[in-house]
Amino acid sequence: SHAVPLRADRRFDPAFRHVVDFRVVKEIQVTRKGIERVAAHNPFRRDARRGFVVALDRAFEMLNMFGLYTEADAKQFGIFRALEPAMEWIGLDPATPWPSQAPDATFGQP
């Protein structure tokens, strides 16, 4: 559901660098097939620099699988345990404040 509005928005560039924060995830209920389906709709180019922040080991494993399914460039796909290194990874000052609004609101999503 996240990829569809991104692709449709003329401001979206598949080369965008971005951070995805999964630190609040407490439980993962996705299968290998589910990850494969999500990866098939990935709106980002394989060389777009992406940083993922996780707290759970299982999330780390699932994101590794996601990276493989999207054929992400390993030099551009990072998984982190803290937000600051992920911010630095995409080229932002690690002290950059995390957005106060939901990121999807940027693209008109609730």
Coordinates of N, CA, C and O in Angstrom, one line a residue:
S1 N 0.8 -1.2 0.0 CA 0.0 0.0 0.0 C 0.9 1.3 0.0 O 0.4 2.3 -0.4
H2 N 2.1 1.2 0.4 CA 3.0 2.3 0.5 C 3.6 2.6 -0.9 O 3.7 3.8 -1.3
A3 N 3.9 1.6 -1.7 CA 4.5 1.7 -3.0 C 3.6 2.4 -4.0 O 4.1 3.2 -4.8
V4 N 2.3 2.1 -4.0 CA 1.4 2.6 -5.0 C 1.4 4.1 -5.1 O 1.6 4.7 -6.1
P5 N 1.1 4.8 -3.9 CA 1.1 6.2 -4.0 C 2.4 6.9 -4.3 O 2.5 7.9 -4.9
L6 N 3.5 6.2 -3.8 CA 4.8 6.7 -4.1 C 5.1 6.8 -5.6 O 5.4 7.8 -6.2
R7 N 4.8 5.7 -6.3 CA 5.0 5.6 -7.8 C 4.1 6.6 -8.5 O 4.5 7.1 -9.5
A8 N 2.9 6.8 -8.0 CA 1.9 7.7 -8.6 C 2.3 9.2 -8.4 O 1.8 10.1 -9.2
D9 N 3.1 9.5 -7.4 CA 3.4 10.9 -7.1 C 4.5 11.4 -8.0 O 5.6 10.9 -8.0
R10 N 4.2 12.5 -8.7 CA 5.3 13.0 -9.6 C 6.5 13.5 -8.9 O 7.6 13.7 -9.5
R11 N 6.4 13.8 -7.6 CA 7.6 14.2 -6.8 C 8.5 13.1 -6.4 O 9.6 13.3 -6.0
F12 N 8.0 11.9 -6.5 CA 8.8 10.7 -6.1 C 9.8 10.4 -7.2 O 9.6 10.4 -8.4
D13 N 11.1 10.1 -6.7 CA 12.2 9.7 -7.5 C 12.6 8.4 -7.0 O 13.0 8.2 -5.9
P14 N 12.6 7.3 -7.9 CA 13.1 6.0 -7.4 C 14.5 6.0 -6.9 O 14.9 5.0 -6.3
A15 N 15.3 7.0 -7.1 CA 16.7 7.1 -6.7 C 16.8 7.7 -5.3 O 17.8 7.9 -4.7
F16 N 15.6 8.2 -4.7 CA 15.6 8.8 -3.4 C 16.4 8.0 -2.4 O 16.3 6.7 -2.4
R17 N 17.1 8.6 -1.5 CA 17.7 8.0 -0.4 C 16.7 8.0 0.7 O 16.0 9.0 0.8
H18 N 16.6 7.0 1.5 CA 15.6 7.1 2.6 C 16.0 6.1 3.8 O 16.8 5.2 3.6
V19 N 15.4 6.5 4.9 CA 15.5 5.7 6.1 C 14.1 5.1 6.5 O 13.1 5.9 6.4
V20 N 14.0 3.9 6.8 CA 12.8 3.3 7.3 C 13.0 2.8 8.7 O 14.0 2.1 9.0
D21 N 12.2 3.3 9.6 CA 12.3 3.0 11.1 C 11.4 1.9 11.5 O 10.2 2.2 11.6
F22 N 11.9 0.8 11.8 CA 11.1 -0.4 12.3 C 11.4 -0.6 13.8 O 11.1 -1.7 14.3
R23 N 11.9 0.4 14.5 CA 12.3 0.1 15.9 C 11.0 -0.2 16.8 O 11.2 -0.8 17.8
V24 N 9.9 0.3 16.4 CA 8.7 0.1 17.3 C 8.0 -1.3 17.0 O 7.1 -1.7 17.7
V25 N 8.5 -2.0 16.0 CA 7.9 -3.3 15.6 C 8.2 -4.3 16.8 O 9.4 -4.5 17.1
K26 N 7.2 -4.9 17.3 CA 7.3 -5.8 18.4 C 7.1 -7.2 18.0 O 7.5 -8.2 18.7
E27 N 6.4 -7.4 16.9 CA 6.1 -8.7 16.4 C 6.1 -8.7 14.9 O 5.7 -7.8 14.3
I28 N 6.5 -9.8 14.3 CA 6.6 -9.9 12.8 C 5.7 -11.1 12.4 O 5.9 -12.2 12.8
Q29 N 4.7 -10.8 11.6 CA 3.8 -11.8 11.1 C 3.8 -11.8 9.6 O 2.8 -11.7 8.9
V30 N 5.0 -11.9 9.0 CA 5.1 -12.0 7.6 C 5.9 -13.2 7.2 O 6.8 -13.7 8.0
T31 N 5.5 -13.8 6.1 CA 6.2 -15.0 5.7 C 7.2 -14.7 4.6 O 7.2 -13.5 4.1
R32 N 8.0 -15.6 4.2 CA 8.9 -15.5 3.1 C 8.2 -15.0 1.9 O 8.6 -14.1 1.1
K33 N 7.0 -15.7 1.6 CA 6.2 -15.3 0.4 C 5.7 -13.9 0.5 O 5.7 -13.2 -0.5
G34 N 5.4 -13.5 1.7 CA 4.9 -12.1 1.9 C 6.0 -11.1 1.6 O 5.8 -10.1 0.9
I35 N 7.2 -11.4 2.0 CA 8.4 -10.5 1.7 C 8.6 -10.5 0.2 O 8.9 -9.4 -0.4
E36 N 8.5 -11.6 -0.4 CA 8.7 -11.7 -1.8 C 7.7 -10.8 -2.6 O 8.1 -10.1 -3.5
R37 N 6.4 -10.9 -2.1 CA 5.4 -10.0 -2.8 C 5.7 -8.5 -2.6 O 5.5 -7.7 -3.5
V38 N 6.1 -8.2 -1.4 CA 6.4 -6.7 -1.1 C 7.6 -6.3 -1.9 O 7.5 -5.2 -2.5
A39 N 8.6 -7.1 -2.0 CA 9.8 -6.8 -2.8 C 9.4 -6.6 -4.3 O 10.0 -5.8 -5.0
A40 N 8.5 -7.4 -4.8 CA 8.1 -7.3 -6.2 C 7.5 -5.9 -6.5 O 7.5 -5.5 -7.7
H41 N 7.0 -5.2 -5.5 CA 6.4 -3.9 -5.7 C 7.3 -2.8 -5.2 O 6.8 -1.6 -5.1
N42 N 8.5 -3.1 -4.9 CA 9.5 -2.1 -4.4 C 9.6 -0.9 -5.4 O 9.9 -1.2 -6.6
P43 N 9.3 0.3 -5.0 CA 9.4 1.4 -6.0 C 10.7 2.0 -6.2 O 10.9 2.9 -7.0
F44 N 11.7 1.6 -5.4 CA 13.0 2.2 -5.4 C 14.0 1.4 -6.4 O 13.9 0.2 -6.5
R45 N 14.9 2.1 -7.0 CA 15.9 1.5 -7.8 C 16.8 0.7 -6.9 O 17.0 0.9 -5.7
R46 N 17.5 -0.3 -7.5 CA 18.4 -1.2 -6.7 C 19.6 -0.4 -6.2 O 20.1 -0.8 -5.2
D47 N 19.9 0.7 -6.8 CA 21.1 1.5 -6.3 C 20.7 2.7 -5.4 O 21.5 3.5 -5.1
A48 N 19.4 2.8 -5.1 CA 19.0 3.8 -4.2 C 19.5 3.5 -2.8 O 19.3 2.4 -2.3
R49 N 20.1 4.4 -2.1 CA 20.7 4.2 -0.8 C 19.5 4.1 0.2 O 18.8 5.1 0.3
R50 N 19.4 3.0 0.9 CA 18.4 2.8 1.9 C 18.9 2.3 3.2 O 19.7 1.4 3.2
G51 N 18.5 2.9 4.3 CA 18.8 2.5 5.6 C 17.6 2.0 6.4 O 16.6 2.8 6.4
F52 N 17.7 0.9 7.0 CA 16.6 0.4 7.8 C 17.0 0.2 9.2 O 18.1 -0.3 9.5
V53 N 16.2 0.7 10.1 CA 16.5 0.6 11.6 C 15.6 -0.4 12.2 O 14.4 -0.3 12.1
V54 N 16.2 -1.4 12.9 CA 15.4 -2.4 13.5 C 15.9 -2.6 15.0 O 17.0 -2.3 15.4
A55 N 15.0 -3.2 15.8 CA 15.3 -3.6 17.1 C 15.3 -5.1 17.2 O 16.1 -5.7 18.0
L56 N 14.5 -5.8 16.5 CA 14.3 -7.3 16.6 C 15.3 -8.0 15.6 O 15.5 -7.6 14.5
D57 N 15.9 -9.1 16.1 CA 16.7 -9.9 15.2 C 15.9 -10.4 14.0 O 16.4 -10.5 12.9
R58 N 14.7 -10.8 14.3 CA 13.8 -11.3 13.2 C 13.6 -10.2 12.1 O 13.6 -10.6 10.9
A59 N 13.4 -9.0 12.5 CA 13.3 -7.9 11.5 C 14.6 -7.8 10.7 O 14.5 -7.6 9.5
F60 N 15.7 -7.9 11.4 CA 17.0 -7.9 10.7 C 17.0 -9.0 9.6 O 17.4 -8.7 8.4
E61 N 16.7 -10.2 10.0 CA 16.6 -11.3 9.0 C 15.7 -11.1 7.9 O 16.0 -11.3 6.7
M62 N 14.5 -10.6 8.2 CA 13.5 -10.3 7.1 C 14.0 -9.2 6.1 O 13.8 -9.3 4.9
L63 N 14.6 -8.2 6.6 CA 15.1 -7.2 5.8 C 16.3 -7.7 4.9 O 16.4 -7.3 3.7
N64 N 17.1 -8.5 5.4 CA 18.1 -9.2 4.6 C 17.5 -9.9 3.4 O 17.9 -9.8 2.3
M65 N 16.4 -10.6 3.7 CA 15.7 -11.4 2.7 C 15.1 -10.4 1.7 O 15.2 -10.6 0.5
F66 N 14.5 -9.3 2.2 CA 13.9 -8.3 1.3 C 15.0 -7.7 0.4 O 14.7 -7.5 -0.8
G67 N 16.2 -7.4 0.9 CA 17.2 -6.9 0.1 C 17.6 -7.9 -1.0 O 17.9 -7.5 -2.2
L68 N 17.6 -9.1 -0.7 CA 17.9 -10.2 -1.7 C 16.9 -10.2 -2.8 O 17.1 -10.2 -4.0
Y69 N 15.6 -10.2 -2.4 CA 14.5 -10.2 -3.3 C 14.4 -9.0 -4.2 O 14.0 -9.1 -5.4
T70 N 14.8 -7.8 -3.7 CA 14.8 -6.6 -4.5 C 16.1 -6.5 -5.3 O 16.2 -5.5 -6.1
E71 N 17.0 -7.4 -5.1 CA 18.3 -7.3 -5.8 C 19.0 -6.0 -5.5 O 19.7 -5.4 -6.4
A72 N 18.9 -5.5 -4.3 CA 19.5 -4.3 -3.9 C 21.0 -4.4 -3.9 O 21.6 -5.4 -3.6
D73 N 21.6 -3.3 -4.3 CA 23.0 -3.2 -4.3 C 23.5 -3.2 -2.9 O 23.1 -2.4 -2.1
A74 N 24.3 -4.2 -2.5 CA 24.7 -4.4 -1.1 C 25.4 -3.2 -0.5 O 25.3 -2.9 0.7
K75 N 26.0 -2.4 -1.4 CA 26.7 -1.2 -0.9 C 25.7 0.0 -0.7 O 26.1 1.0 -0.1
Q76 N 24.5 -0.2 -1.0 CA 23.5 0.8 -0.9 C 22.3 0.4 0.1 O 21.4 1.2 0.3
F77 N 22.4 -0.7 0.6 CA 21.3 -1.3 1.5 C 21.9 -1.6 2.8 O 22.7 -2.5 3.0
G78 N 21.5 -0.8 3.8 CA 22.1 -1.0 5.2 C 21.0 -1.2 6.2 O 19.9 -0.6 6.2
I79 N 21.3 -2.1 7.2 CA 20.4 -2.4 8.3 C 21.1 -2.0 9.6 O 22.3 -2.4 9.8
F80 N 20.5 -1.2 10.4 CA 21.1 -0.7 11.6 C 20.3 -0.9 12.8 O 19.1 -1.2 12.7
R81 N 20.9 -0.8 14.0 CA 20.2 -1.0 15.3 C 19.9 0.4 15.9 O 19.2 0.4 16.9
A82 N 20.4 1.5 15.3 CA 20.1 2.8 15.9 C 19.8 3.8 14.7 O 20.3 3.6 13.6
L83 N 19.1 4.8 15.0 CA 18.7 5.7 13.9 C 19.9 6.6 13.4 O 20.0 6.8 12.2
E84 N 20.7 7.0 14.3 CA 21.8 8.0 13.9 C 22.7 7.4 12.8 O 23.0 8.1 11.8
P85 N 23.2 6.1 12.9 CA 24.0 5.6 11.8 C 23.3 5.5 10.5 O 23.8 5.6 9.5
A86 N 22.0 5.2 10.6 CA 21.2 5.1 9.4 C 21.0 6.5 8.7 O 21.1 6.6 7.5
M87 N 20.9 7.5 9.5 CA 20.8 8.9 9.0 C 22.1 9.2 8.3 O 22.1 9.8 7.2
E88 N 23.2 8.9 9.0 CA 24.5 9.2 8.4 C 24.7 8.4 7.1 O 25.3 8.9 6.1
W89 N 24.3 7.2 7.1 CA 24.4 6.3 5.9 C 23.8 6.9 4.7 O 24.3 6.7 3.6
I90 N 22.6 7.6 4.8 CA 22.0 8.2 3.6 C 22.5 9.6 3.3 O 22.0 10.3 2.4
G91 N 23.4 10.1 4.2 CA 24.0 11.4 3.9 C 23.5 12.5 4.7 O 23.8 13.7 4.4
L92 N 22.7 12.2 5.8 CA 22.2 13.3 6.6 C 23.1 13.4 7.9 O 23.7 12.4 8.3
D93 N 23.1 14.6 8.5 CA 23.7 14.7 9.8 C 23.0 13.8 10.8 O 21.7 13.9 10.8
P94 N 23.7 13.0 11.5 CA 23.0 12.1 12.5 C 22.2 12.8 13.5 O 21.3 12.2 14.1
A95 N 22.4 14.1 13.7 CA 21.6 14.9 14.7 C 20.3 15.4 14.0 O 19.5 16.1 14.7
T96 N 20.1 15.1 12.8 CA 18.9 15.6 12.1 C 17.7 15.1 12.9 O 17.6 13.9 13.1
P97 N 16.7 15.9 13.2 CA 15.5 15.4 14.0 C 14.7 14.6 13.1 O 14.5 14.8 11.9
W98 N 14.1 13.5 13.7 CA 13.2 12.6 13.0 C 11.9 13.4 12.7 O 11.5 14.2 13.6
P99 N 11.3 13.3 11.6 CA 10.1 14.1 11.2 C 9.0 13.9 12.3 O 8.8 12.8 12.8
S100 N 8.3 15.0 12.6 CA 7.2 14.9 13.6 C 5.9 14.4 13.0 O 5.0 13.9 13.7
Q101 N 5.7 14.5 11.6 CA 4.5 14.0 11.0 C 4.8 12.6 10.4 O 6.0 12.3 10.2
A102 N 3.8 11.8 10.2 CA 4.0 10.5 9.6 C 4.6 10.7 8.2 O 4.1 11.6 7.5
P103 N 5.6 10.0 7.9 CA 6.2 10.2 6.6 C 5.3 10.1 5.4 O 5.4 10.8 4.4
D104 N 4.3 9.2 5.5 CA 3.3 9.1 4.4 C 2.5 10.3 4.1 O 2.0 10.5 3.1
A105 N 2.4 11.2 5.2 CA 1.7 12.4 5.0 C 2.3 13.3 4.0 O 1.7 14.1 3.3
T106 N 3.6 13.1 3.8 CA 4.3 13.9 2.7 C 3.7 13.6 1.4 O 3.7 14.5 0.5
F107 N 3.2 12.4 1.1 CA 2.7 12.1 -0.2 C 1.2 12.0 -0.1 O 0.5 11.3 -0.9
G108 N 0.5 12.7 0.9 CA -0.9 12.8 0.9 C -1.6 11.5 1.4 O -2.8 11.3 1.2
Q109 N -0.9 10.6 2.1 CA -1.5 9.4 2.7 C -1.8 9.7 4.1 O -1.1 10.4 4.8
P110 N -2.9 9.1 4.6 CA -3.2 9.3 6.1 C -2.2 8.6 7.0 O -1.5 7.8 6.7

